[in-house]
Structure formats: structure tokens, C-alpha cells
PDB file of C-alpha atoms and ligand atoms in Angstrom:
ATOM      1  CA  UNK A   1      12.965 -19.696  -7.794  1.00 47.00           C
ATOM      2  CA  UNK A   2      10.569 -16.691  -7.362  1.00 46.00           C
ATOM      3  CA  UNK A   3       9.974 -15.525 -11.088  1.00 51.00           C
ATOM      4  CA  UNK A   4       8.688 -11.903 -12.093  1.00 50.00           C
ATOM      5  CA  UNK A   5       5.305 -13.635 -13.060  1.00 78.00           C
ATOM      6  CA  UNK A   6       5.142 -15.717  -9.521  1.00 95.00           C
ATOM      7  CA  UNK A   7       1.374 -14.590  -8.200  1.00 97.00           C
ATOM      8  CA  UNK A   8       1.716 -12.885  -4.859  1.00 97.00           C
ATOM      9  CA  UNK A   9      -1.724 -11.464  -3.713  1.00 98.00           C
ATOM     10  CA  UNK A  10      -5.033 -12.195  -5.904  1.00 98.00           C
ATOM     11  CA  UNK A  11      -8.316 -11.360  -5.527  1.00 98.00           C
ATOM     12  CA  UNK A  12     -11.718 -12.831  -7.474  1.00 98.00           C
ATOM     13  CA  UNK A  13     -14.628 -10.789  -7.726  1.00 98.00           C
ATOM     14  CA  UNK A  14     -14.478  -9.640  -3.943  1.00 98.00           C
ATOM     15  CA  UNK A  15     -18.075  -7.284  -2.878  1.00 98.00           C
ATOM     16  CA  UNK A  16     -17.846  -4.974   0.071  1.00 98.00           C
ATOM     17  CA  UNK A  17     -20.758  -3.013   1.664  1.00 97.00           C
ATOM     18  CA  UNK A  18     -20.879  -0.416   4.835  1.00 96.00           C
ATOM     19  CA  UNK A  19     -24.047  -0.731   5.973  1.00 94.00           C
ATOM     20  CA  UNK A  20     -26.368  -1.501   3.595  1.00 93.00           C
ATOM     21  CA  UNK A  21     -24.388   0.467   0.508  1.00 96.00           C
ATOM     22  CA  UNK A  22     -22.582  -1.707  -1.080  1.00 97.00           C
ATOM     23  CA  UNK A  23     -19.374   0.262  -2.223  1.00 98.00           C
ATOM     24  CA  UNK A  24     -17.086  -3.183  -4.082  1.00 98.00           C
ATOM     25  CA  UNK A  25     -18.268  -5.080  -7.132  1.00 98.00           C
ATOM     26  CA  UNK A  26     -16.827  -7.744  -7.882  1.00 98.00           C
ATOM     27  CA  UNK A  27     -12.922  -6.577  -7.729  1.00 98.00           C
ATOM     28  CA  UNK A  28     -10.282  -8.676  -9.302  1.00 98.00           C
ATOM     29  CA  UNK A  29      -6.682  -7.414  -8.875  1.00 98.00           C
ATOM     30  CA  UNK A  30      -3.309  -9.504  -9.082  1.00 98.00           C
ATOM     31  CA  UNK A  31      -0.168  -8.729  -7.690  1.00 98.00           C
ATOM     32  CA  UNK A  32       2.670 -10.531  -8.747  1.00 97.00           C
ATOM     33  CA  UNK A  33       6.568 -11.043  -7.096  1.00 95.00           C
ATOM     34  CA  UNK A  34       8.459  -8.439  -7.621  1.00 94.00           C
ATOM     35  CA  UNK A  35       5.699  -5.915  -9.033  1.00 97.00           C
ATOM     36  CA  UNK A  36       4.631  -2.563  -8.021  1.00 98.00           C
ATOM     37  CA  UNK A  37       0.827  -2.092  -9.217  1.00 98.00           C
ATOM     38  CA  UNK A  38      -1.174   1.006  -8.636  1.00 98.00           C
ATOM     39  CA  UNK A  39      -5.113   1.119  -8.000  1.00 98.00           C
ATOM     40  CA  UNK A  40      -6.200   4.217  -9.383  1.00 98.00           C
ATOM     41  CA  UNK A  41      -9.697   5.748  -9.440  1.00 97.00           C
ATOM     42  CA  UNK A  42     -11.217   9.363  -8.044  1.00 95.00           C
ATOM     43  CA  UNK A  43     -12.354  10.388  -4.834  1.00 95.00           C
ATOM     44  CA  UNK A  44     -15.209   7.240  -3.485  1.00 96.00           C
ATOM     45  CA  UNK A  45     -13.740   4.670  -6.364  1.00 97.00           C
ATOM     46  CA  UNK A  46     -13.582   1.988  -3.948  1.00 98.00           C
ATOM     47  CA  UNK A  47      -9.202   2.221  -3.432  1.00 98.00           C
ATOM     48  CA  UNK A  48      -9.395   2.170   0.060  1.00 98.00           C
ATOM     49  CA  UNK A  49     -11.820  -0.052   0.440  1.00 98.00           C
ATOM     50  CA  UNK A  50     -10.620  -2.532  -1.982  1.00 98.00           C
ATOM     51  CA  UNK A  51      -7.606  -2.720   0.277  1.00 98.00           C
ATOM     52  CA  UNK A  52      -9.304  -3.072   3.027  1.00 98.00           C
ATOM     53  CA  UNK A  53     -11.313  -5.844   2.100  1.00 98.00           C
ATOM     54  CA  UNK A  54      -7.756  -7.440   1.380  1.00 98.00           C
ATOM     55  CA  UNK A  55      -6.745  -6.952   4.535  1.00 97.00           C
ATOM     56  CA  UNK A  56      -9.984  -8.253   6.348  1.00 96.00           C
ATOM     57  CA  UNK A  57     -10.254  -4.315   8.038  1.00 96.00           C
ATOM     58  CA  UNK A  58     -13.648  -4.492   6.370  1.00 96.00           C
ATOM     59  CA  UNK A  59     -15.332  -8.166   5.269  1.00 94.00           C
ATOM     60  CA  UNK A  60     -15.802  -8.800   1.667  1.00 93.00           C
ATOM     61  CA  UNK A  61     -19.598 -10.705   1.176  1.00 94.00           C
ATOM     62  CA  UNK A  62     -17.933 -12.530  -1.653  1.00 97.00           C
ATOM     63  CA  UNK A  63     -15.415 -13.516  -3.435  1.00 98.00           C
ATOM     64  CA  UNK A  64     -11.552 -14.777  -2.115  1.00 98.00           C
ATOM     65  CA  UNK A  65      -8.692 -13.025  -1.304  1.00 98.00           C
ATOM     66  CA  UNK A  66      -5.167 -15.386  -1.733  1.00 98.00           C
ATOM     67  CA  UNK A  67      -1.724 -14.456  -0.271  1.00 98.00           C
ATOM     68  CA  UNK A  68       1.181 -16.654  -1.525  1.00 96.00           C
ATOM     69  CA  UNK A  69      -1.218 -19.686  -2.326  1.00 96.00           C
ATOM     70  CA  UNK A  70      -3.336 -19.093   0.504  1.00 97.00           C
ATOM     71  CA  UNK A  71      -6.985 -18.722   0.861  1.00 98.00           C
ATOM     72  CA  UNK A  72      -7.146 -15.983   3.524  1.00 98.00           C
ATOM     73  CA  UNK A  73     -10.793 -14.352   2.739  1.00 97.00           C
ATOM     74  CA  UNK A  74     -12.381 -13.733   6.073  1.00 95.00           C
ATOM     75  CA  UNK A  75      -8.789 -13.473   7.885  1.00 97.00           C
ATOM     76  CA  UNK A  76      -8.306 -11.007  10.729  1.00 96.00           C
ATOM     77  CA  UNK A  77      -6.043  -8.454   9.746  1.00 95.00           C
ATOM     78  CA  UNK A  78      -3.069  -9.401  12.125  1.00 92.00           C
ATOM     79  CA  UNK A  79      -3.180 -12.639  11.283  1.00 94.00           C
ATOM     80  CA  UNK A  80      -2.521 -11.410   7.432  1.00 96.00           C
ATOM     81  CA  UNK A  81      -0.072  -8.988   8.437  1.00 93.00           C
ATOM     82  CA  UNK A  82       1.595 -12.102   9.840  1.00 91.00           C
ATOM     83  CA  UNK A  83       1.806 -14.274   6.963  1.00 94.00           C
ATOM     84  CA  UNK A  84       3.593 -11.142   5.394  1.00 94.00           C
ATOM     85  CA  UNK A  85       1.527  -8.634   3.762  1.00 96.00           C
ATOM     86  CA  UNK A  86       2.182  -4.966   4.650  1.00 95.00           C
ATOM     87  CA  UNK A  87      -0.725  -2.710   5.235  1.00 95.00           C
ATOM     88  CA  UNK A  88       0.038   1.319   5.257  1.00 95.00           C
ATOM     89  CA  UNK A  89      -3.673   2.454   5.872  1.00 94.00           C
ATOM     90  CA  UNK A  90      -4.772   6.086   4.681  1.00 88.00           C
ATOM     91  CA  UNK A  91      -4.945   7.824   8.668  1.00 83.00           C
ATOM     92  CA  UNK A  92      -1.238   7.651   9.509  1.00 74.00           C
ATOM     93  CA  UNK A  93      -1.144   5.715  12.574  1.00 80.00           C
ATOM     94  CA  UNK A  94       2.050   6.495  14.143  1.00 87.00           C
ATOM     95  CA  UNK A  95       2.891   7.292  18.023  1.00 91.00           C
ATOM     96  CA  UNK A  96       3.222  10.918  18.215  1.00 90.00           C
ATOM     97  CA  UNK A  97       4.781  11.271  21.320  1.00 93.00           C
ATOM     98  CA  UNK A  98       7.625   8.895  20.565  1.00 95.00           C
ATOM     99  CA  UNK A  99      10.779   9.870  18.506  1.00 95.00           C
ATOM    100  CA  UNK A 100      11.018   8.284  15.118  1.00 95.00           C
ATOM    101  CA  UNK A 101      13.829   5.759  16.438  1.00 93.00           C
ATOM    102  CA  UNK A 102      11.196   4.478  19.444  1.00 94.00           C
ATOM    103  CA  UNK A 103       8.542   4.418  16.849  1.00 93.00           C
ATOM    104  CA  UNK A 104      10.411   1.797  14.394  1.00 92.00           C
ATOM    105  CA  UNK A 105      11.181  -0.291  17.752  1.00 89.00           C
ATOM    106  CA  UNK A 106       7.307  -0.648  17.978  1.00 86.00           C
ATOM    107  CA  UNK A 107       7.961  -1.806  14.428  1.00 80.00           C
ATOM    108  CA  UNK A 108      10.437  -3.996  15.296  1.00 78.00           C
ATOM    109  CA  UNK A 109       8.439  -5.657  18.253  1.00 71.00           C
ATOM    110  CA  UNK A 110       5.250  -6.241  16.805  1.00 67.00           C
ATOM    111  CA  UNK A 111       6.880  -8.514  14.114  1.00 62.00           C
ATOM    112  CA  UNK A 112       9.021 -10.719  17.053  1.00 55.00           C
ATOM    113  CA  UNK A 113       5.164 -11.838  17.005  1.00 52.00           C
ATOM    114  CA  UNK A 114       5.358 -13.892  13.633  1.00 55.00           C
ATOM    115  CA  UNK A 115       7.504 -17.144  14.217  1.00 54.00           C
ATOM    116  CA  UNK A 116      10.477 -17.453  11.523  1.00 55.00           C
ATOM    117  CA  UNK A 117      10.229 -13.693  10.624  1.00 58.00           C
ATOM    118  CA  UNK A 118      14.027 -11.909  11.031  1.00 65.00           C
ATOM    119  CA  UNK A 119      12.939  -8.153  11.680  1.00 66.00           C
ATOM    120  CA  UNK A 120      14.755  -5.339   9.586  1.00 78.00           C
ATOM    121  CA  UNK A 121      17.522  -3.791  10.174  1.00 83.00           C
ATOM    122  CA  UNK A 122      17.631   0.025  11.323  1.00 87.00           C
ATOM    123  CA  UNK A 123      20.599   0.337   8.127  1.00 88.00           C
ATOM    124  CA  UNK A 124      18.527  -1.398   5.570  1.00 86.00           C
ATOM    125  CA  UNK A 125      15.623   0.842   6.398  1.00 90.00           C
ATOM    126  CA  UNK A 126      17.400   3.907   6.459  1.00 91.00           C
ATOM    127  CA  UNK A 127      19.061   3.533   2.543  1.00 89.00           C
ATOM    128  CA  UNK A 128      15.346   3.365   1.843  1.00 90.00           C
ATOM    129  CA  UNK A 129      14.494   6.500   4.019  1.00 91.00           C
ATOM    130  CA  UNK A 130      17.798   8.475   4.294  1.00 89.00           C
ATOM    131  CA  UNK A 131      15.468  11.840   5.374  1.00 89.00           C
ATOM    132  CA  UNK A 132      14.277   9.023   8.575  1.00 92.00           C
ATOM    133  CA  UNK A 133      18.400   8.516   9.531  1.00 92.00           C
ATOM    134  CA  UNK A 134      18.780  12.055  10.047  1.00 92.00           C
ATOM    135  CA  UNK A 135      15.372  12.494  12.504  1.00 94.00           C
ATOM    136  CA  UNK A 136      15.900   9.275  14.249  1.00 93.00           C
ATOM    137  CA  UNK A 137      16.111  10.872  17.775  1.00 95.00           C
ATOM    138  CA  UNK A 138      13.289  13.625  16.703  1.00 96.00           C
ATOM    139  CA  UNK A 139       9.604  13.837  18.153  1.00 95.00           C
ATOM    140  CA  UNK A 140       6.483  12.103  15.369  1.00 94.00           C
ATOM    141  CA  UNK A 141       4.737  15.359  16.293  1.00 93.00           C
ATOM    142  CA  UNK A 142       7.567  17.418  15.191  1.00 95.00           C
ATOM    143  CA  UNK A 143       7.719  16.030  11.577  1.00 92.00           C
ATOM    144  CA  UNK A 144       6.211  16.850   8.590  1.00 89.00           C
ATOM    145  CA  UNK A 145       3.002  15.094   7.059  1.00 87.00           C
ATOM    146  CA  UNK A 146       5.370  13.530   4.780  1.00 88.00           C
ATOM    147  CA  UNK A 147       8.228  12.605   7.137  1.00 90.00           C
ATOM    148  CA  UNK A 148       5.142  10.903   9.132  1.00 92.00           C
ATOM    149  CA  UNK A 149       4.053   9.330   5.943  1.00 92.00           C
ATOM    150  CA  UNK A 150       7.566   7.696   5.097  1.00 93.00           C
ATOM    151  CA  UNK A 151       7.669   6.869   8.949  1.00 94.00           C
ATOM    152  CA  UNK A 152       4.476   4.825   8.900  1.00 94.00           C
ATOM    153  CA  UNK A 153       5.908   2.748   6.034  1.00 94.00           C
ATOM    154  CA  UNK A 154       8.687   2.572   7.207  1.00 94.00           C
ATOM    155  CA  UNK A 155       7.206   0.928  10.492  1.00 93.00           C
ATOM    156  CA  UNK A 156       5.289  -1.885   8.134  1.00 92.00           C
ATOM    157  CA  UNK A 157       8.791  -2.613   6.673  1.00 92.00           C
ATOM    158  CA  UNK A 158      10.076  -3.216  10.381  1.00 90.00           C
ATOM    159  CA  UNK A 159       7.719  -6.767   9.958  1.00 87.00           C
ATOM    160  CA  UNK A 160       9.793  -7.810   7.367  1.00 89.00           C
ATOM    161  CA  UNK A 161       6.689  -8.022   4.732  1.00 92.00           C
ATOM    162  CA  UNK A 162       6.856 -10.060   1.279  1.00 93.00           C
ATOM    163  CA  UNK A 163       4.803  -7.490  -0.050  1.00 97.00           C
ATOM    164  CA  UNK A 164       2.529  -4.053   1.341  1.00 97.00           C
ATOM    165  CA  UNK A 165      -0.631  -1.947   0.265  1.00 98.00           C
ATOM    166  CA  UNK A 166       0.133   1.275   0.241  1.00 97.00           C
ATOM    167  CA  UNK A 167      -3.210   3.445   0.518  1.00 97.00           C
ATOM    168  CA  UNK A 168      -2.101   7.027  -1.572  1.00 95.00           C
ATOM    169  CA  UNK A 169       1.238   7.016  -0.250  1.00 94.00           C
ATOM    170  CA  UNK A 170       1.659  10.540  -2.319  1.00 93.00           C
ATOM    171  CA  UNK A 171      -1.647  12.143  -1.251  1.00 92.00           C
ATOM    172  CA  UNK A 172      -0.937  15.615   0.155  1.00 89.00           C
ATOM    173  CA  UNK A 173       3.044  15.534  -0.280  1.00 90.00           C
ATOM    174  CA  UNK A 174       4.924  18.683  -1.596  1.00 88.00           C
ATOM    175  CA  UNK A 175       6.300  18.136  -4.836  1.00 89.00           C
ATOM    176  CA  UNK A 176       9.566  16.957  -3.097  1.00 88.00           C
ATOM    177  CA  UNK A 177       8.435  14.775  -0.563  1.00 89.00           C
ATOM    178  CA  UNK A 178       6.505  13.032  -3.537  1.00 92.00           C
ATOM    179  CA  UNK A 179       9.578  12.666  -5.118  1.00 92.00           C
ATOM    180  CA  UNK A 180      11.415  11.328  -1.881  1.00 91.00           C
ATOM    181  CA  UNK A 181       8.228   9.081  -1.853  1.00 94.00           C
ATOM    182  CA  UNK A 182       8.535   7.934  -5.692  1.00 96.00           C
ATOM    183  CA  UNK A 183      11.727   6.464  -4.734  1.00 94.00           C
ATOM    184  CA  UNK A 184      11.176   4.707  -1.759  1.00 94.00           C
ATOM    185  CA  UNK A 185       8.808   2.765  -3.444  1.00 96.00           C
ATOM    186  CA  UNK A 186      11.368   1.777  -6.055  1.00 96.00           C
ATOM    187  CA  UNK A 187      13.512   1.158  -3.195  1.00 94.00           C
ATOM    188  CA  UNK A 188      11.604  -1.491  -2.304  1.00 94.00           C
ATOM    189  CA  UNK A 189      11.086  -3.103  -4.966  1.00 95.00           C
ATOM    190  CA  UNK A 190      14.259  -3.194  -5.614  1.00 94.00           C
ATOM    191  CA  UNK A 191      14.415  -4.967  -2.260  1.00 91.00           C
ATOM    192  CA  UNK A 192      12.159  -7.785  -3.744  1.00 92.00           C
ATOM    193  CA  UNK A 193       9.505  -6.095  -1.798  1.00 95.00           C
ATOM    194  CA  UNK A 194       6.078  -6.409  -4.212  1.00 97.00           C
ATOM    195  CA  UNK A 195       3.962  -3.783  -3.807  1.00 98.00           C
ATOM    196  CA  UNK A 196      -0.047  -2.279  -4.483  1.00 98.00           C
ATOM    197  CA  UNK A 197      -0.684   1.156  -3.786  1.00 98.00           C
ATOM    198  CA  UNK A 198      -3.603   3.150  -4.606  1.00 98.00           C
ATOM    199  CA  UNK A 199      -3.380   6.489  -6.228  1.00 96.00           C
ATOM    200  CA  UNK A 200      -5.046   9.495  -7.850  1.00 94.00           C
ATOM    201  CA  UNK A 201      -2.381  11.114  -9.316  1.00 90.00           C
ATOM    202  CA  UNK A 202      -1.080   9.509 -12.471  1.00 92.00           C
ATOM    203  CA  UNK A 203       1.906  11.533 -12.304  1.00 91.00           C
ATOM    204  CA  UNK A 204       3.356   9.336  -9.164  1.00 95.00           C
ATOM    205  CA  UNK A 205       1.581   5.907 -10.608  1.00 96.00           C
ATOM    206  CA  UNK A 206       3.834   6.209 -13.699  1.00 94.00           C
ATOM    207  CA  UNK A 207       7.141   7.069 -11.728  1.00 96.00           C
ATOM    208  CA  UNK A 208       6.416   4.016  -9.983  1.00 97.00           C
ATOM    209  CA  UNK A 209       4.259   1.644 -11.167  1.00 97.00           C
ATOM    210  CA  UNK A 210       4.759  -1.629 -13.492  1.00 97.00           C
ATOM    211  CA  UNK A 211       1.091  -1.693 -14.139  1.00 97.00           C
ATOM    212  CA  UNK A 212      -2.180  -0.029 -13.282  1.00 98.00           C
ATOM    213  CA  UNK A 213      -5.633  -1.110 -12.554  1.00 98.00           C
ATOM    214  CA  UNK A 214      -8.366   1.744 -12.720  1.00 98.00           C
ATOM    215  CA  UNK A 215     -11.602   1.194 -10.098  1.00 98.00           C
ATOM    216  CA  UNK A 216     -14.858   2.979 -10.305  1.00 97.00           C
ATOM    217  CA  UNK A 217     -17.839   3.397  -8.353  1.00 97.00           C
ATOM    218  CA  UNK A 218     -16.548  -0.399  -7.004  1.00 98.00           C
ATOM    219  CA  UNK A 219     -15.025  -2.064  -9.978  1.00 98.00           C
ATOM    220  CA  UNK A 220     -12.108  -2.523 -12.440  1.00 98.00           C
ATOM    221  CA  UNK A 221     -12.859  -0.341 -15.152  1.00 97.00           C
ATOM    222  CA  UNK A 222      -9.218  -0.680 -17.019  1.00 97.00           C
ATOM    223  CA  UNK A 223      -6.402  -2.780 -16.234  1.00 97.00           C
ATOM    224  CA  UNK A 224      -2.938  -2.553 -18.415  1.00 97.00           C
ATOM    225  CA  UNK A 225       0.559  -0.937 -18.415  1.00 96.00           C
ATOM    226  CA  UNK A 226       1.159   2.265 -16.453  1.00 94.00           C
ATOM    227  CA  UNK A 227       2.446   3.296 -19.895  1.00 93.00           C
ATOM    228  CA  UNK A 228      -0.606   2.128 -21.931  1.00 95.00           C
ATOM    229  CA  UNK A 229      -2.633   4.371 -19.431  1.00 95.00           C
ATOM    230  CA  UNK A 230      -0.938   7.194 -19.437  1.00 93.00           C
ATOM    231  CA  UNK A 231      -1.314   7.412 -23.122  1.00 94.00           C
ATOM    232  CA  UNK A 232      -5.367   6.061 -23.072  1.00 94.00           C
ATOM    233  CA  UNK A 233      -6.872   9.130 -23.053  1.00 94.00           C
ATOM    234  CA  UNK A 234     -10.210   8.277 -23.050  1.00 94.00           C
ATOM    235  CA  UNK A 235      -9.981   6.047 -19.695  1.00 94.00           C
ATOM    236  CA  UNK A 236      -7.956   8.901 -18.152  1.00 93.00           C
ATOM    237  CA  UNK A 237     -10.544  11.425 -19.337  1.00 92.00           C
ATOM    238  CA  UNK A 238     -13.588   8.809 -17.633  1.00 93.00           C
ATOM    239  CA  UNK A 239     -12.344   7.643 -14.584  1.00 93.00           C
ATOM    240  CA  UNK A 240      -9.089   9.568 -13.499  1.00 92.00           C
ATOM    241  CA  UNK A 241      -8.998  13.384 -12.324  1.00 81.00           C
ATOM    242  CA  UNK A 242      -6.352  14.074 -14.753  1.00 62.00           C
TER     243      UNK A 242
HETATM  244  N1  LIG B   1     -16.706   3.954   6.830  1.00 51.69           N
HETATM  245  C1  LIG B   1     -17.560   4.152   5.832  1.00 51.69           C
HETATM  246  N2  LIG B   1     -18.879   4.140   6.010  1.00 51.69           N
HETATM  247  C2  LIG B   1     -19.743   4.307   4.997  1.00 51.69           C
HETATM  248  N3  LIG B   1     -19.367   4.515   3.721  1.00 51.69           N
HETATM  249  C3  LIG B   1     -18.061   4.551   3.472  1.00 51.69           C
HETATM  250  C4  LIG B   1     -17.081   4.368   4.496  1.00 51.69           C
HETATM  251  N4  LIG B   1     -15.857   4.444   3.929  1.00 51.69           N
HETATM  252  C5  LIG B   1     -16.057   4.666   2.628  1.00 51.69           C
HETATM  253  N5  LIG B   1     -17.374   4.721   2.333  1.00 51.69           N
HETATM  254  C6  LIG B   1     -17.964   4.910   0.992  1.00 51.69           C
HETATM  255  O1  LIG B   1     -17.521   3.857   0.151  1.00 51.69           O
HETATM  256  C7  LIG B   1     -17.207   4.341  -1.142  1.00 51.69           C
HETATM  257  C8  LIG B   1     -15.767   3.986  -1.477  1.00 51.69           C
HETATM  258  O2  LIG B   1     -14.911   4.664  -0.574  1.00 51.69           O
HETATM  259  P1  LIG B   1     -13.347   4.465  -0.528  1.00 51.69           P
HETATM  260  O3  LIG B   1     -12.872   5.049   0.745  1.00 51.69           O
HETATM  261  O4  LIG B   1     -13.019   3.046  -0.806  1.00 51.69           O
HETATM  262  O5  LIG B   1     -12.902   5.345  -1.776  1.00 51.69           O
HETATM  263  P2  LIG B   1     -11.443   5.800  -2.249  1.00 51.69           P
HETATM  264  O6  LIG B   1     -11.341   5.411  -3.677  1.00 51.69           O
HETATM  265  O7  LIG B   1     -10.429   5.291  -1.325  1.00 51.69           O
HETATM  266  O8  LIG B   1     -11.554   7.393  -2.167  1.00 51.69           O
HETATM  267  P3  LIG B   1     -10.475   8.503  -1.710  1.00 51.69           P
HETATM  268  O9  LIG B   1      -9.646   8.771  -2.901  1.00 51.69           O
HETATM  269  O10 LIG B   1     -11.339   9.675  -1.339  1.00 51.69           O
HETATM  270  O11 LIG B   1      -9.686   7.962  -0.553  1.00 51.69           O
HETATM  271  C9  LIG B   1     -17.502   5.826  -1.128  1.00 51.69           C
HETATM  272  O12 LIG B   1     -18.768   6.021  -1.663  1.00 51.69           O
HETATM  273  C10 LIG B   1     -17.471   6.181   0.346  1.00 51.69           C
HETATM  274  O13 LIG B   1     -18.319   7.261   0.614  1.00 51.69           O
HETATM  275 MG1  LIG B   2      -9.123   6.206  -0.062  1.00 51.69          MG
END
């Protein structure tokens, strides 16, 4: 049924401002089943934003933003997160005082919300995150910035989503934990979980990463391959840090 080429999440020409700056352009990115896409760009591109406008955490002053065929520009955020997109945010929102088990039940709870939606297992989540398995009884404040990282996604997964944004899921990892991070991601996509991420480092977008679009100063600059990218180097010399 769902194909490789099935459109997921699409947006057309979305603007975003804070104030009176406007920050988006005119941003067109596709997502499509079974994908994992990276939004790359330097420090003030527009990433975060962009998925933010997505997600309705900041309103876009034009354009449309379609999940799985439906028009949900303008959307509140949890009603979005309902129909099944995943939103990891930058600031790692997780509940500090609670162990990492008590945090995924938050997980679990907040997507008994969303009729017809059968919450994850602990076992499925924990292939994806072995490192999680072995802290499940352990404080939030007591992990790493990486173990808190992995937890925060792996709270999102708890509401069963079709697909997530990822805001620079690798950004301030130790090698390692990048690489522990690298294959989470291709965890879930291997669980038919599609997936947009914003990054910096091309290093991660290529381990990861069907395609890539890049964003500056508020729009698409390049869209193609990961691979295509990686060997452009006058894009990567413009618009990425690399
Ligand atoms: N809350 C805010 N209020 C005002 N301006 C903001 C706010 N958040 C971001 N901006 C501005 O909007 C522009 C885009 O920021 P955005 O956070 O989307 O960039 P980014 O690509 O995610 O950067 P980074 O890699 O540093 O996370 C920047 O010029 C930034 O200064
Ligand atoms: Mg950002």
C-alpha cells in the first residue's frame, strides 16, 4: 500500500517572522513514507524555525503545511502531534526528577490522548535505544546530554508517530553518542518511521539521510541526494560550515 514515494509531510512556500523580522521565505520541503531527510544550513538558517512553523509552535503568514493529505497550516501543535507527527524540539524537554522508565510512562500517557493510537512498547523502544534499557530505573538528571537526547526521542516514539522532526538530534554529542544517535535514526526508519531532522554537520546527515535540503537566511538554497551534496562542493563551501 504505502510506497517509498507516498508523500508524508509537505510544505509550499511557508513565511515565518518573530516580531517584525521575518526569518522563513517561502520554504518548500517534502517528506515522503519511509524517508529520512535532513535540513541543513548554519547557525540562524531558518532549521528550527522551519520546523516549527510545521508544527504550528510558531505561525507561518503563508503558505500550507499538509500531513498525510491534510491541510493542517494554522494547527495547534497537539493537535498535529495527534494526527501523528513527532516533534523532538532543540531544548530537551524531559522531567529531570523522574527516572528514565517514569519519563517514557509520561510518553506513554500523553498518547492514550489520540483515539485509535496503540502506544509503544517499552521492548520495541529499547532495540532502538539499548543504552535507555540499561538506565531505565536511573534519575534524567543523572544522564548524560546525550542519554537525555535519545530519552526525549525516545518519549515522542512513546505516541506511536507516522513520522518525527528531529531538531539537530547530533548537536553537542561525543563522537560515540553521535554514533549511538546515527543508528537510532536508522532504527526507525527501519521501523517505517519517516523522518526530517535538521543538521549542521554533514558528517551525521550522510550516515543517515536519504536526501538533503540546504536552507539559508530562510530558504531552500539546494535540495538533492545526501550523496550529491556531499560531493557539491561549491554548495557545501556557501551554505554549510564544512
Ligand atoms: N525566538 C526568537 N525571536 C526572535 N528571533 C529569533 C527567535 N528564534 C530564532 N530567531 C531568529 O530567526 C533566525 C532563524 O533562526 P533558527 O533558530 O530557525 O535558526 P537555526 O537554523 O535553527 O539555527 P541553529 O543552528 O543556531 O539552531 C535567526 O536569525 C534567529 O536569530
Ligand atoms: Mg536551530
Amino acid at each position: 500500500m504505502s510506497t517509498a514515494s507516498t508523500t508524508i509531510l509537505e510544505t509550499r512556500g511557508i513565511a515565518a517572522a518573530y516580531g517584525h523580522a521575518q526569518v522563513l521565505f517561502g520554504v518548500d520541503v517534502t517528506l515522503r513514507a519511509g524517508e529520512v531527510v535532513a535540513l541543513m544550513g548554519r547557525n540562524g538558517a531558518g532549521k528550527s524555525t522551519t520546523l516549527k512553523a510545521i508544527m504550528g509552535v510558531v505561525p507561518s503568514q503563508a503558505g500550507t503545511v499538509t500531513f498525510e493529505g491534510q491541510d493542517v497550516t494554522g494547527w495547534q501543535p497537539y493537535r498535529i502531534a495527534r494526527l501523528g507527527l513527532g516533534y523532538v524540539p532543540e531544548d530537551r524537554r524531559i522531567f529531570t526528577d523522574l527516572t528514565v522508565y517514569e519519563n517514557l510512562e509520561v510518553g506513554r500517557k500523553s498518547a492514550a490522548g489520540s483515539p485509535g493510537k496503540e502506544p509503544w512498547s517499552l521492548d520495541r523502544l529499547f532495540a532502538i535505544f539499548p543504552n535507555l534499557a540499561e538506565m531505565k530505573g536511573r534519575r534524567a538528571s543523572a544522564m548524560s546530554g546525550g542519554e537525555q537526547q535519545m530519552l526525549t526521542i525516545a518519549r515522542t516514539l512513546m505516541g506511536n508517530p507516522h513520522a518525527v522532526l528531529l531538531d539537530e538530534p547530533s548537536e553537542g554529542l561525543a563522537p560515540v553518542i553521535v554514533e549511538q544517535m546515527a543508528d537510532a535514526v536508522l532504527a526507525m526508519k527501519a521501523q517505517g518511521i519517516a523522518v526530517l531532522l535538521s543538521e549542521q554537520n554533514l558528517y551525521f546527515a550522510s550516515a543517515v539521510s536519504d536526501r538533503a535540503y540546504v536552507i539559508e537566511k530562510g530558504a531552500i538554497r539546494y535540495e538533492g541526494t545526501t550523496e550529491d551534496l556531499e560531493a557539491n562542493d561549491e554548495i557545501r563551501e556557501a551554505y554549510l560550515s564544512v
